[in-house]
Amino acid sequence: MAFMTKPIVANSLASLGYIGSKLDRISEQRRDRARIEAAMNHPDAGVYALAGDIILLRKRGDILDPLLSPAEARSFGEPLQTMFVGLAGEAARSAISIAPETAERAKANGGYAAIDLRSVAVQGLAHQHLPALASAKSVLLWHASHRFCANCGMPTQSIEAGWRRDCPNCGEHHFPRVDPCVIMLAIDGDRCLLGRSHRFLPNMWSCLAGFVEPGESFEESVRRETKEETGIEVGEMRYFASQPWPFPMSMMVAFHAEAKTTDLTIDWKELEGARWFDRDELRLMFAGKHPDGLFVPPPVAIAHHIIRAYAENGAAVLA
Ligand SMILES: [Zn+2]
């Protein structure tokens, strides 16, 4: 009898946060001011208002809606920064940066909630808006921290509808950053390696992760980070998926990796703990039935999906 295997990504990535944007970025047309202005003046245009990490959400009955009308956005006064996010049909989705006091005032006056992006995502509020909010949060934060040219120190100007800053003094072009990070699950047959960072919620265990360094491939970064944090050497690995992670502007690149050693030497500065979990224990964690109350990150995070794919498929994820 043929042995049937489930597809590796048995769980849908639909619940993964910050991906799946339906907006058209029209990146090659951002320099066309008339085009962008027409889209922003479209009757169906919508605006996201952010104060750093905080999203302003309009209370519409029982719904908290982050997409404000241009008139609502104008009621907050002159924004600190405006950017074009993308097109929904012919109508723009744009984002503005407002001062924290402005967000607080809107909340105090009623009609609005002010919630940080991480909580908005974890609570499942406005899931369809998360990709646009991720773009907006990362790019607006980049504007706030790149007002001066890194080359000559003079003030820079926002151009291309908020997707580039130019220095009028030395001519340097500055583009929004994306910081690549690897996130990986080392696998030893029927068990896998999870760790706990010092900043995790109590009882939450997750994949190891770390920033890619200049001059390093993703694979080399997976091997280095796993070895540094836990002493485990990994060999072959398989790409799983990627996810923009707007805290502040990372790109998570996920792998399943084969462990070649099993003795742990934990870097206690980086981790509060690391240990092997077998698939039965993972299933209890996903079911919310772990005897010690241990759990994995929520579906909005890619770690959830990497671990779930292994819990469901075992080492076949490496095949
Ligand atoms: Zn300059």
GROMACS .gro file of N, CA, C and O in nm, residues 4-125:
model
  488
    4MET      N    1   0.087   0.744   0.219
    4MET     CA    2   0.040   0.879   0.184
    4MET      C    3   0.101   0.981   0.279
    4MET      O    4   0.095   0.963   0.400
    5THR      N    5   0.156   1.084   0.224
    5THR     CA    6   0.205   1.193   0.310
    5THR      C    7   0.121   1.317   0.286
    5THR      O    8   0.078   1.344   0.174
    6LYS      N    9   0.099   1.387   0.393
    6LYS     CA   10   0.027   1.514   0.380
    6LYS      C   11   0.119   1.617   0.319
    6LYS      O   12   0.240   1.607   0.334
    7PRO      N   13   0.063   1.716   0.252
    7PRO     CA   14   0.151   1.823   0.204
    7PRO      C   15   0.223   1.887   0.322
    7PRO      O   16   0.171   1.893   0.433
    8ILE      N   17   0.346   1.933   0.297
    8ILE     CA   18   0.427   1.985   0.407
    8ILE      C   19   0.359   2.106   0.473
    8ILE      O   20   0.354   2.117   0.594
    9VAL      N   21   0.308   2.196   0.392
    9VAL     CA   22   0.242   2.314   0.449
    9VAL      C   23   0.093   2.279   0.462
    9VAL      O   24   0.008   2.332   0.394
   10ALA      N   25   0.066   2.182   0.553
   10ALA     CA   26  -0.072   2.137   0.570
   10ALA      C   27  -0.155   2.251   0.628
   10ALA      O   28  -0.270   2.270   0.591
   11ASN      N   29  -0.094   2.324   0.718
   11ASN     CA   30  -0.167   2.437   0.775
   11ASN      C   31  -0.159   2.554   0.679
   11ASN      O   32  -0.057   2.575   0.615
   12SER      N   33  -0.266   2.625   0.667
   12SER     CA   34  -0.267   2.738   0.576
   12SER      C   35  -0.185   2.853   0.633
   12SER      O   36  -0.183   2.875   0.753
   13LEU      N   37  -0.117   2.924   0.544
   13LEU     CA   38  -0.045   3.042   0.589
   13LEU      C   39  -0.138   3.164   0.591
   13LEU      O   40  -0.093   3.275   0.614
   14ALA      N   41  -0.269   3.140   0.568
   14ALA     CA   42  -0.363   3.253   0.563
   14ALA      C   43  -0.366   3.331   0.694
   14ALA      O   44  -0.391   3.451   0.695
   15SER      N   45  -0.339   3.261   0.805
   15SER     CA   46  -0.344   3.329   0.934
   15SER      C   47  -0.212   3.400   0.967
   15SER      O   48  -0.203   3.469   1.069
   16LEU      N   49  -0.109   3.378   0.884
   16LEU     CA   50   0.019   3.446   0.907
   16LEU      C   51   0.000   3.596   0.887
   16LEU      O   52  -0.065   3.639   0.792
   17GLY      N   53   0.056   3.676   0.976
   17GLY     CA   54   0.034   3.819   0.972
   17GLY      C   55   0.125   3.891   0.873
   17GLY      O   56   0.232   3.843   0.839
   18TYR      N   57   0.079   4.006   0.828
   18TYR     CA   58   0.158   4.103   0.749
   18TYR      C   59   0.186   4.060   0.606
   18TYR      O   60   0.260   4.127   0.535
   19ILE      N   61   0.134   3.946   0.561
   19ILE     CA   62   0.153   3.905   0.421
   19ILE      C   63   0.018   3.903   0.349
   19ILE      O   64  -0.087   3.913   0.411
   20GLY      N   65   0.024   3.889   0.217
   20GLY     CA   66  -0.099   3.873   0.138
   20GLY      C   67  -0.167   4.003   0.103
   20GLY      O   68  -0.289   4.009   0.089
   21SER      N   69  -0.089   4.109   0.085
   21SER     CA   70  -0.149   4.238   0.050
   21SER      C   71  -0.224   4.230  -0.082
   21SER      O   72  -0.178   4.169  -0.178
   22LYS      N   73  -0.342   4.292  -0.085
   22LYS     CA   74  -0.421   4.300  -0.209
   22LYS      C   75  -0.393   4.431  -0.282
   22LYS      O   76  -0.450   4.458  -0.387
   23LEU      N   77  -0.309   4.515  -0.223
   23LEU     CA   78  -0.284   4.647  -0.282
   23LEU      C   79  -0.181   4.637  -0.394
   23LEU      O   80  -0.091   4.554  -0.390
   24ASP      N   81  -0.195   4.726  -0.492
   24ASP     CA   82  -0.096   4.736  -0.600
   24ASP      C   83   0.004   4.845  -0.559
   24ASP      O   84  -0.033   4.961  -0.543
   25ARG      N   85   0.129   4.808  -0.546
   25ARG     CA   86   0.230   4.904  -0.498
   25ARG      C   87   0.267   5.008  -0.603
   25ARG      O   88   0.327   5.110  -0.569
   26ILE      N   89   0.236   4.982  -0.729
   26ILE     CA   90   0.277   5.067  -0.843
   26ILE      C   91   0.413   5.137  -0.818
   26ILE      O   92   0.427   5.258  -0.835
   27SER      N   93   0.510   5.056  -0.783
   27SER     CA   94   0.640   5.113  -0.742
   27SER      C   95   0.705   5.194  -0.854
   27SER      O   96   0.779   5.288  -0.826
   28GLU      N   97   0.675   5.159  -0.978
   28GLU     CA   98   0.739   5.232  -1.090
   28GLU      C   99   0.667   5.364  -1.120
   28GLU      O  100   0.715   5.443  -1.201
   29GLN      N  101   0.553   5.389  -1.052
   29GLN     CA  102   0.477   5.512  -1.079
   29GLN      C  103   0.476   5.610  -0.962
   29GLN      O  104   0.409   5.712  -0.966
   30ARG      N  105   0.553   5.579  -0.858
   30ARG     CA  106   0.547   5.665  -0.738
   30ARG      C  107   0.604   5.804  -0.764
   30ARG      O  108   0.576   5.898  -0.690
   31ARG      N  109   0.683   5.815  -0.867
   31ARG     CA  110   0.741   5.946  -0.899
   31ARG      C  111   0.639   6.035  -0.970
   31ARG      O  112   0.660   6.156  -0.981
   32ASP      N  113   0.530   5.976  -1.018
   32ASP     CA  114   0.428   6.049  -1.094
   32ASP      C  115   0.331   6.115  -0.995
   32ASP      O  116   0.233   6.056  -0.951
   33ARG      N  117   0.360   6.242  -0.962
   33ARG     CA  118   0.284   6.311  -0.856
   33ARG      C  119   0.136   6.322  -0.888
   33ARG      O  120   0.051   6.308  -0.801
   34ALA      N  121   0.106   6.351  -1.018
   34ALA     CA  122  -0.035   6.367  -1.058
   34ALA      C  123  -0.111   6.236  -1.036
   34ALA      O  124  -0.225   6.235  -0.988
   35ARG      N  125  -0.046   6.125  -1.070
   35ARG     CA  126  -0.107   5.993  -1.053
   35ARG      C  127  -0.135   5.964  -0.906
   35ARG      O  128  -0.243   5.918  -0.868
   36ILE      N  129  -0.037   5.992  -0.821
   36ILE     CA  130  -0.051   5.965  -0.677
   36ILE      C  131  -0.158   6.058  -0.617
   36ILE      O  132  -0.243   6.015  -0.538
   37GLU      N  133  -0.157   6.187  -0.658
   37GLU     CA  134  -0.255   6.281  -0.603
   37GLU      C  135  -0.396   6.244  -0.644
   37GLU      O  136  -0.490   6.252  -0.563
   38ALA      N  137  -0.413   6.201  -0.770
   38ALA     CA  138  -0.546   6.160  -0.816
   38ALA      C  139  -0.596   6.042  -0.733
   38ALA      O  140  -0.713   6.037  -0.692
   39ALA      N  141  -0.506   5.948  -0.705
   39ALA     CA  142  -0.545   5.830  -0.624
   39ALA      C  143  -0.580   5.871  -0.481
   39ALA      O  144  -0.673   5.818  -0.420
   40MET      N  145  -0.503   5.970  -0.429
   40MET     CA  146  -0.529   6.013  -0.291
   40MET      C  147  -0.658   6.095  -0.281
   40MET      O  148  -0.717   6.104  -0.173
   41ASN      N  149  -0.701   6.157  -0.392
   41ASN     CA  150  -0.825   6.235  -0.393
   41ASN      C  151  -0.945   6.153  -0.439
   41ASN      O  152  -1.056   6.205  -0.451
   42HIS      N  153  -0.925   6.026  -0.466
   42HIS     CA  154  -1.035   5.938  -0.508
   42HIS      C  155  -1.137   5.927  -0.394
   42HIS      O  156  -1.099   5.926  -0.276
   43PRO      N  157  -1.268   5.921  -0.427
   43PRO     CA  158  -1.369   5.914  -0.321
   43PRO      C  159  -1.351   5.796  -0.226
   43PRO      O  160  -1.394   5.802  -0.109
   44ASP      N  161  -1.290   5.689  -0.272
   44ASP     CA  162  -1.271   5.571  -0.186
   44ASP      C  163  -1.133   5.567  -0.120
   44ASP      O  164  -1.095   5.464  -0.063
   45ALA      N  165  -1.059   5.678  -0.128
   45ALA     CA  166  -0.925   5.678  -0.070
   45ALA      C  167  -0.932   5.657   0.082
   45ALA      O  168  -1.030   5.697   0.146
   46GLY      N  169  -0.831   5.593   0.136
   46GLY     CA  170  -0.827   5.566   0.280
   46GLY      C  171  -0.688   5.591   0.336
   46GLY      O  172  -0.589   5.582   0.265
   47VAL      N  173  -0.685   5.626   0.464
   47VAL     CA  174  -0.560   5.667   0.529
   47VAL      C  175  -0.542   5.590   0.659
   47VAL      O  176  -0.636   5.577   0.738
   48TYR      N  177  -0.420   5.539   0.681
   48TYR     CA  178  -0.384   5.481   0.811
   48TYR      C  179  -0.309   5.587   0.890
   48TYR      O  180  -0.221   5.654   0.835
   49ALA      N  181  -0.343   5.602   1.018
   49ALA     CA  182  -0.275   5.701   1.102
   49ALA      C  183  -0.196   5.629   1.211
   49ALA      O  184  -0.253   5.551   1.288
   50LEU      N  185  -0.066   5.653   1.213
   50LEU     CA  186   0.022   5.586   1.309
   50LEU      C  187   0.101   5.687   1.390
   50LEU      O  188   0.147   5.789   1.337
   51ALA      N  189   0.117   5.656   1.517
   51ALA     CA  190   0.208   5.733   1.603
   51ALA      C  191   0.313   5.635   1.651
   51ALA      O  192   0.293   5.566   1.751
   52GLY      N  193   0.420   5.621   1.574
   52GLY     CA  194   0.520   5.518   1.605
   52GLY      C  195   0.458   5.381   1.589
   52GLY      O  196   0.409   5.346   1.483
   53ASP      N  197   0.456   5.304   1.700
   53ASP     CA  198   0.398   5.169   1.701
   53ASP      C  199   0.246   5.169   1.714
   53ASP      O  200   0.182   5.066   1.700
   54ILE      N  201   0.191   5.285   1.746
   54ILE     CA  202   0.049   5.293   1.781
   54ILE      C  203  -0.036   5.318   1.656
   54ILE      O  204  -0.008   5.409   1.577
   55ILE      N  205  -0.140   5.236   1.639
   55ILE     CA  206  -0.234   5.252   1.528
   55ILE      C  207  -0.361   5.317   1.584
   55ILE      O  208  -0.413   5.273   1.687
   56LEU      N  209  -0.410   5.417   1.512
   56LEU     CA  210  -0.538   5.477   1.550
   56LEU      C  211  -0.649   5.402   1.478
   56LEU      O  212  -0.644   5.386   1.355
   57LEU      N  213  -0.746   5.353   1.554
   57LEU     CA  214  -0.856   5.275   1.494
   57LEU      C  215  -0.988   5.346   1.524
   57LEU      O  216  -1.018   5.378   1.639
   58ARG      N  217  -1.067   5.369   1.420
   58ARG     CA  218  -1.197   5.434   1.433
   58ARG      C  219  -1.298   5.332   1.484
   58ARG      O  220  -1.304   5.219   1.433
   59LYS      N  221  -1.375   5.371   1.586
   59LYS     CA  222  -1.482   5.282   1.634
   59LYS      C  223  -1.603   5.299   1.544
   59LYS      O  224  -1.662   5.407   1.540
   60ARG      N  225  -1.635   5.194   1.469
   60ARG     CA  226  -1.755   5.197   1.383
   60ARG      C  227  -1.846   5.085   1.432
   60ARG      O  228  -1.828   4.970   1.394
   61GLY      N  229  -1.941   5.118   1.520
   61GLY     CA  230  -2.023   5.015   1.584
   61GLY      C  231  -1.932   4.926   1.666
   61GLY      O  232  -1.853   4.975   1.747
   62ASP      N  233  -1.936   4.795   1.639
   62ASP     CA  234  -1.853   4.699   1.714
   62ASP      C  235  -1.715   4.681   1.650
   62ASP      O  236  -1.633   4.607   1.702
   63ILE      N  237  -1.694   4.746   1.537
   63ILE     CA  238  -1.570   4.723   1.462
   63ILE      C  239  -1.468   4.833   1.489
   63ILE      O  240  -1.503   4.951   1.498
   64LEU      N  241  -1.343   4.791   1.504
   64LEU     CA  242  -1.233   4.887   1.513
   64LEU      C  243  -1.166   4.892   1.376
   64LEU      O  244  -1.106   4.794   1.333
   65ASP      N  245  -1.179   5.004   1.307
   65ASP     CA  246  -1.135   5.014   1.169
   65ASP      C  247  -1.013   5.107   1.158
   65ASP      O  248  -1.022   5.226   1.191
   66PRO      N  249  -0.897   5.053   1.111
   66PRO     CA  250  -0.779   5.139   1.100
   66PRO      C  251  -0.779   5.226   0.975
   66PRO      O  252  -0.696   5.316   0.963
   67LEU      N  253  -0.872   5.199   0.882
   67LEU     CA  254  -0.873   5.275   0.757
   67LEU      C  255  -0.964   5.397   0.773
   67LEU      O  256  -1.086   5.384   0.780
   68LEU      N  257  -0.901   5.515   0.781
   68LEU     CA  258  -0.976   5.638   0.803
   68LEU      C  259  -1.002   5.707   0.670
   68LEU      O  260  -0.930   5.687   0.572
   69SER      N  261  -1.105   5.791   0.667
   69SER     CA  262  -1.128   5.872   0.548
   69SER      C  263  -1.026   5.984   0.546
   69SER      O  264  -0.973   6.024   0.651
   70PRO      N  265  -0.995   6.041   0.427
   70PRO     CA  266  -0.903   6.155   0.423
   70PRO      C  267  -0.950   6.269   0.513
   70PRO      O  268  -0.868   6.336   0.576
   71ALA      N  269  -1.083   6.291   0.522
   71ALA     CA  270  -1.135   6.399   0.608
   71ALA      C  271  -1.103   6.370   0.755
   71ALA      O  272  -1.063   6.460   0.830
   72GLU      N  273  -1.121   6.244   0.797
   72GLU     CA  274  -1.087   6.207   0.935
   72GLU      C  275  -0.938   6.231   0.960
   72GLU      O  276  -0.898   6.284   1.063
   73ALA      N  277  -0.857   6.191   0.862
   73ALA     CA  278  -0.712   6.207   0.878
   73ALA      C  279  -0.676   6.356   0.888
   73ALA      O  280  -0.590   6.394   0.968
   74ARG      N  281  -0.743   6.441   0.809
   74ARG     CA  282  -0.712   6.585   0.810
   74ARG      C  283  -0.748   6.648   0.945
   74ARG      O  284  -0.690   6.748   0.985
   75SER      N  285  -0.847   6.588   1.014
   75SER     CA  286  -0.892   6.646   1.141
   75SER      C  287  -0.782   6.642   1.248
   75SER      O  288  -0.791   6.709   1.349
   76PHE      N  289  -0.676   6.562   1.225
   76PHE     CA  290  -0.565   6.556   1.322
   76PHE      C  291  -0.460   6.666   1.297
   76PHE      O  292  -0.359   6.672   1.366
   77GLY      N  293  -0.484   6.748   1.194
   77GLY     CA  294  -0.388   6.854   1.164
   77GLY      C  295  -0.281   6.805   1.067
   77GLY      O  296  -0.291   6.696   1.011
   78GLU      N  297  -0.180   6.889   1.050
   78GLU     CA  298  -0.073   6.858   0.954
   78GLU      C  299   0.007   6.735   1.002
   78GLU      O  300   0.058   6.734   1.114
   79PRO      N  301   0.016   6.629   0.921
   79PRO     CA  302   0.091   6.511   0.966
   79PRO      C  303   0.241   6.536   0.968
   79PRO      O  304   0.291   6.626   0.900
   80LEU      N  305   0.313   6.457   1.047
   80LEU     CA  306   0.459   6.467   1.050
   80LEU      C  307   0.518   6.414   0.920
   80LEU      O  308   0.623   6.458   0.875
   81GLN      N  309   0.450   6.315   0.861
   81GLN     CA  310   0.498   6.253   0.738
   81GLN      C  311   0.379   6.186   0.669
   81GLN      O  312   0.290   6.133   0.737
   82THR      N  313   0.379   6.190   0.537
   82THR     CA  314   0.276   6.120   0.459
   82THR      C  315   0.347   6.024   0.364
   82THR      O  316   0.454   6.055   0.311
   83MET      N  317   0.287   5.908   0.342
   83MET     CA  318   0.340   5.817   0.240
   83MET      C  319   0.226   5.746   0.169
   83MET      O  320   0.119   5.726   0.225
   84PHE      N  321   0.252   5.712   0.045
   84PHE     CA  322   0.159   5.631  -0.034
   84PHE      C  323   0.191   5.484  -0.007
   84PHE      O  324   0.309   5.445  -0.012
   85VAL      N  325   0.088   5.405   0.022
   85VAL     CA  326   0.112   5.262   0.049
   85VAL      C  327   0.085   5.179  -0.075
   85VAL      O  328   0.167   5.095  -0.114
   86GLY      N  329  -0.031   5.202  -0.139
   86GLY     CA  330  -0.065   5.124  -0.258
   86GLY      C  331  -0.202   5.163  -0.308
   86GLY      O  332  -0.268   5.251  -0.252
   87LEU      N  333  -0.244   5.096  -0.414
   87LEU     CA  334  -0.375   5.123  -0.474
   87LEU      C  335  -0.471   5.010  -0.445
   87LEU      O  336  -0.436   4.892  -0.457
   88ALA      N  337  -0.595   5.046  -0.407
   88ALA     CA  338  -0.706   4.951  -0.404
   88ALA      C  339  -0.797   4.994  -0.517
   88ALA      O  340  -0.868   5.094  -0.504
   89GLY      N  341  -0.794   4.923  -0.629
   89GLY     CA  342  -0.860   4.974  -0.748
   89GLY      C  343  -0.787   5.099  -0.793
   89GLY      O  344  -0.666   5.096  -0.815
   90GLU      N  345  -0.859   5.212  -0.799
   90GLU     CA  346  -0.793   5.339  -0.836
   90GLU      C  347  -0.775   5.430  -0.715
   90GLU      O  348  -0.726   5.542  -0.726
   91ALA      N  349  -0.818   5.381  -0.597
   91ALA     CA  350  -0.812   5.464  -0.476
   91ALA      C  351  -0.686   5.435  -0.397
   91ALA      O  352  -0.645   5.320  -0.383
   92ALA      N  353  -0.625   5.542  -0.346
   92ALA     CA  354  -0.501   5.525  -0.270
   92ALA      C  355  -0.528   5.474  -0.130
   92ALA      O  356  -0.629   5.508  -0.068
   93ARG      N  357  -0.435   5.394  -0.082
   93ARG     CA  358  -0.419   5.368   0.061
   93ARG      C  359  -0.290   5.440   0.098
   93ARG      O  360  -0.185   5.411   0.042
   94SER      N  361  -0.302   5.535   0.187
   94SER     CA  362  -0.183   5.608   0.229
   94SER      C  363  -0.171   5.600   0.381
   94SER      O  364  -0.259   5.546   0.448
   95ALA      N  365  -0.062   5.652   0.431
   95ALA     CA  366  -0.041   5.648   0.576
   95ALA      C  367   0.020   5.779   0.621
   95ALA      O  368   0.098   5.840   0.548
   96ILE      N  369  -0.020   5.821   0.740
   96ILE     CA  370   0.037   5.942   0.797
   96ILE      C  371   0.098   5.910   0.933
   96ILE      O  372   0.053   5.820   1.005
   97SER      N  373   0.202   5.985   0.964
   97SER     CA  374   0.263   5.976   1.096
   97SER      C  375   0.211   6.094   1.177
   97SER      O  376   0.218   6.209   1.133
   98ILE      N  377   0.155   6.064   1.295
   98ILE     CA  378   0.105   6.170   1.382
   98ILE      C  379   0.179   6.164   1.516
   98ILE      O  380   0.238   6.062   1.551
   99ALA      N  381   0.174   6.274   1.590
   99ALA     CA  382   0.243   6.277   1.720
   99ALA      C  383   0.168   6.190   1.821
   99ALA      O  384   0.045   6.178   1.812
  100PRO      N  385   0.239   6.130   1.916
  100PRO     CA  386   0.171   6.049   2.018
  100PRO      C  387   0.062   6.128   2.091
  100PRO      O  388  -0.044   6.072   2.122
  101GLU      N  389   0.086   6.259   2.114
  101GLU     CA  390  -0.016   6.340   2.185
  101GLU      C  391  -0.143   6.350   2.100
  101GLU      O  392  -0.255   6.354   2.154
  102THR      N  393  -0.126   6.355   1.967
  102THR     CA  394  -0.243   6.364   1.879
  102THR      C  395  -0.326   6.236   1.889
  102THR      O  396  -0.450   6.241   1.896
  103ALA      N  397  -0.257   6.122   1.892
  103ALA     CA  398  -0.328   5.994   1.906
  103ALA      C  399  -0.400   5.987   2.041
  103ALA      O  400  -0.515   5.944   2.049
  104GLU      N  401  -0.331   6.032   2.146
  104GLU     CA  402  -0.391   6.030   2.280
  104GLU      C  403  -0.515   6.119   2.286
  104GLU      O  404  -0.616   6.084   2.346
  105ARG      N  405  -0.505   6.238   2.220
  105ARG     CA  406  -0.616   6.332   2.221
  105ARG      C  407  -0.737   6.272   2.147
  105ARG      O  408  -0.851   6.280   2.194
  106ALA      N  409  -0.711   6.207   2.032
  106ALA     CA  410  -0.820   6.146   1.956
  106ALA      C  411  -0.889   6.038   2.038
  106ALA      O  412  -1.011   6.026   2.039
  107LYS      N  413  -0.807   5.962   2.111
  107LYS     CA  414  -0.862   5.855   2.195
  107LYS      C  415  -0.945   5.915   2.309
  107LYS      O  416  -1.056   5.868   2.338
  108ALA      N  417  -0.890   6.022   2.370
  108ALA     CA  418  -0.960   6.083   2.484
  108ALA      C  419  -1.092   6.147   2.442
  108ALA      O  420  -1.189   6.147   2.519
  109ASN      N  421  -1.097   6.199   2.320
  109ASN     CA  422  -1.219   6.263   2.271
  109ASN      C  423  -1.327   6.162   2.234
  109ASN      O  424  -1.439   6.199   2.201
  110GLY      N  425  -1.292   6.034   2.234
  110GLY     CA  426  -1.388   5.929   2.199
  110GLY      C  427  -1.391   5.905   2.050
  110GLY      O  428  -1.344   5.987   1.972
  111GLY      N  429  -1.442   5.791   2.011
  111GLY     CA  430  -1.451   5.761   1.869
  111GLY      C  431  -1.333   5.684   1.815
  111GLY      O  432  -1.341   5.626   1.707
  112TYR      N  433  -1.222   5.685   1.890
  112TYR     CA  434  -1.102   5.614   1.843
  112TYR      C  435  -1.043   5.527   1.953
  112TYR      O  436  -1.054   5.560   2.072
  113ALA      N  437  -0.978   5.419   1.908
  113ALA     CA  438  -0.891   5.342   1.997
  113ALA      C  439  -0.749   5.360   1.948
  113ALA      O  440  -0.727   5.381   1.828
  114ALA      N  441  -0.653   5.355   2.037
  114ALA     CA  442  -0.512   5.365   2.000
  114ALA      C  443  -0.442   5.241   2.053
  114ALA      O  444  -0.429   5.223   2.174
  115ILE      N  445  -0.403   5.151   1.961
  115ILE     CA  446  -0.352   5.019   2.000
  115ILE      C  447  -0.222   4.993   1.925
  115ILE      O  448  -0.210   5.026   1.807
  116ASP      N  449  -0.123   4.934   1.993
  116ASP     CA  450   0.004   4.908   1.925
  116ASP      C  451  -0.012   4.797   1.821
  116ASP      O  452  -0.098   4.710   1.834
  117LEU      N  453   0.073   4.802   1.719
  117LEU     CA  454   0.060   4.714   1.603
  117LEU      C  455   0.069   4.566   1.641
  117LEU      O  456  -0.003   4.482   1.588
  118ARG      N  457   0.158   4.534   1.737
  118ARG     CA  458   0.173   4.395   1.779
  118ARG      C  459   0.041   4.342   1.837
  118ARG      O  460  -0.003   4.232   1.805
  119SER      N  461  -0.024   4.424   1.921
  119SER     CA  462  -0.150   4.382   1.982
  119SER      C  463  -0.262   4.374   1.879
  119SER      O  464  -0.344   4.281   1.882
  120VAL      N  465  -0.263   4.470   1.786
  120VAL     CA  466  -0.362   4.467   1.678
  120VAL      C  467  -0.353   4.334   1.603
  120VAL      O  468  -0.453   4.269   1.574
  121ALA      N  469  -0.228   4.291   1.577
  121ALA     CA  470  -0.206   4.168   1.500
  121ALA      C  471  -0.243   4.045   1.582
  121ALA      O  472  -0.315   3.956   1.535
  122VAL      N  473  -0.194   4.039   1.706
  122VAL     CA  474  -0.216   3.920   1.788
  122VAL      C  475  -0.365   3.903   1.821
  122VAL      O  476  -0.417   3.793   1.824
  123GLN      N  477  -0.434   4.017   1.841
  123GLN     CA  478  -0.577   4.009   1.873
  123GLN      C  479  -0.663   3.984   1.749
  123GLN      O  480  -0.784   3.973   1.758
  124GLY      N  481  -0.598   3.976   1.632
  124GLY     CA  482  -0.672   3.947   1.510
  124GLY      C  483  -0.756   4.062   1.459
  124GLY      O  484  -0.845   4.045   1.375
  125LEU      N  485  -0.730   4.183   1.512
  125LEU     CA  486  -0.804   4.301   1.464
  125LEU      C  487  -0.753   4.335   1.324
  125LEU      O  488  -0.633   4.336   1.300
   0.00000   0.00000   0.00000
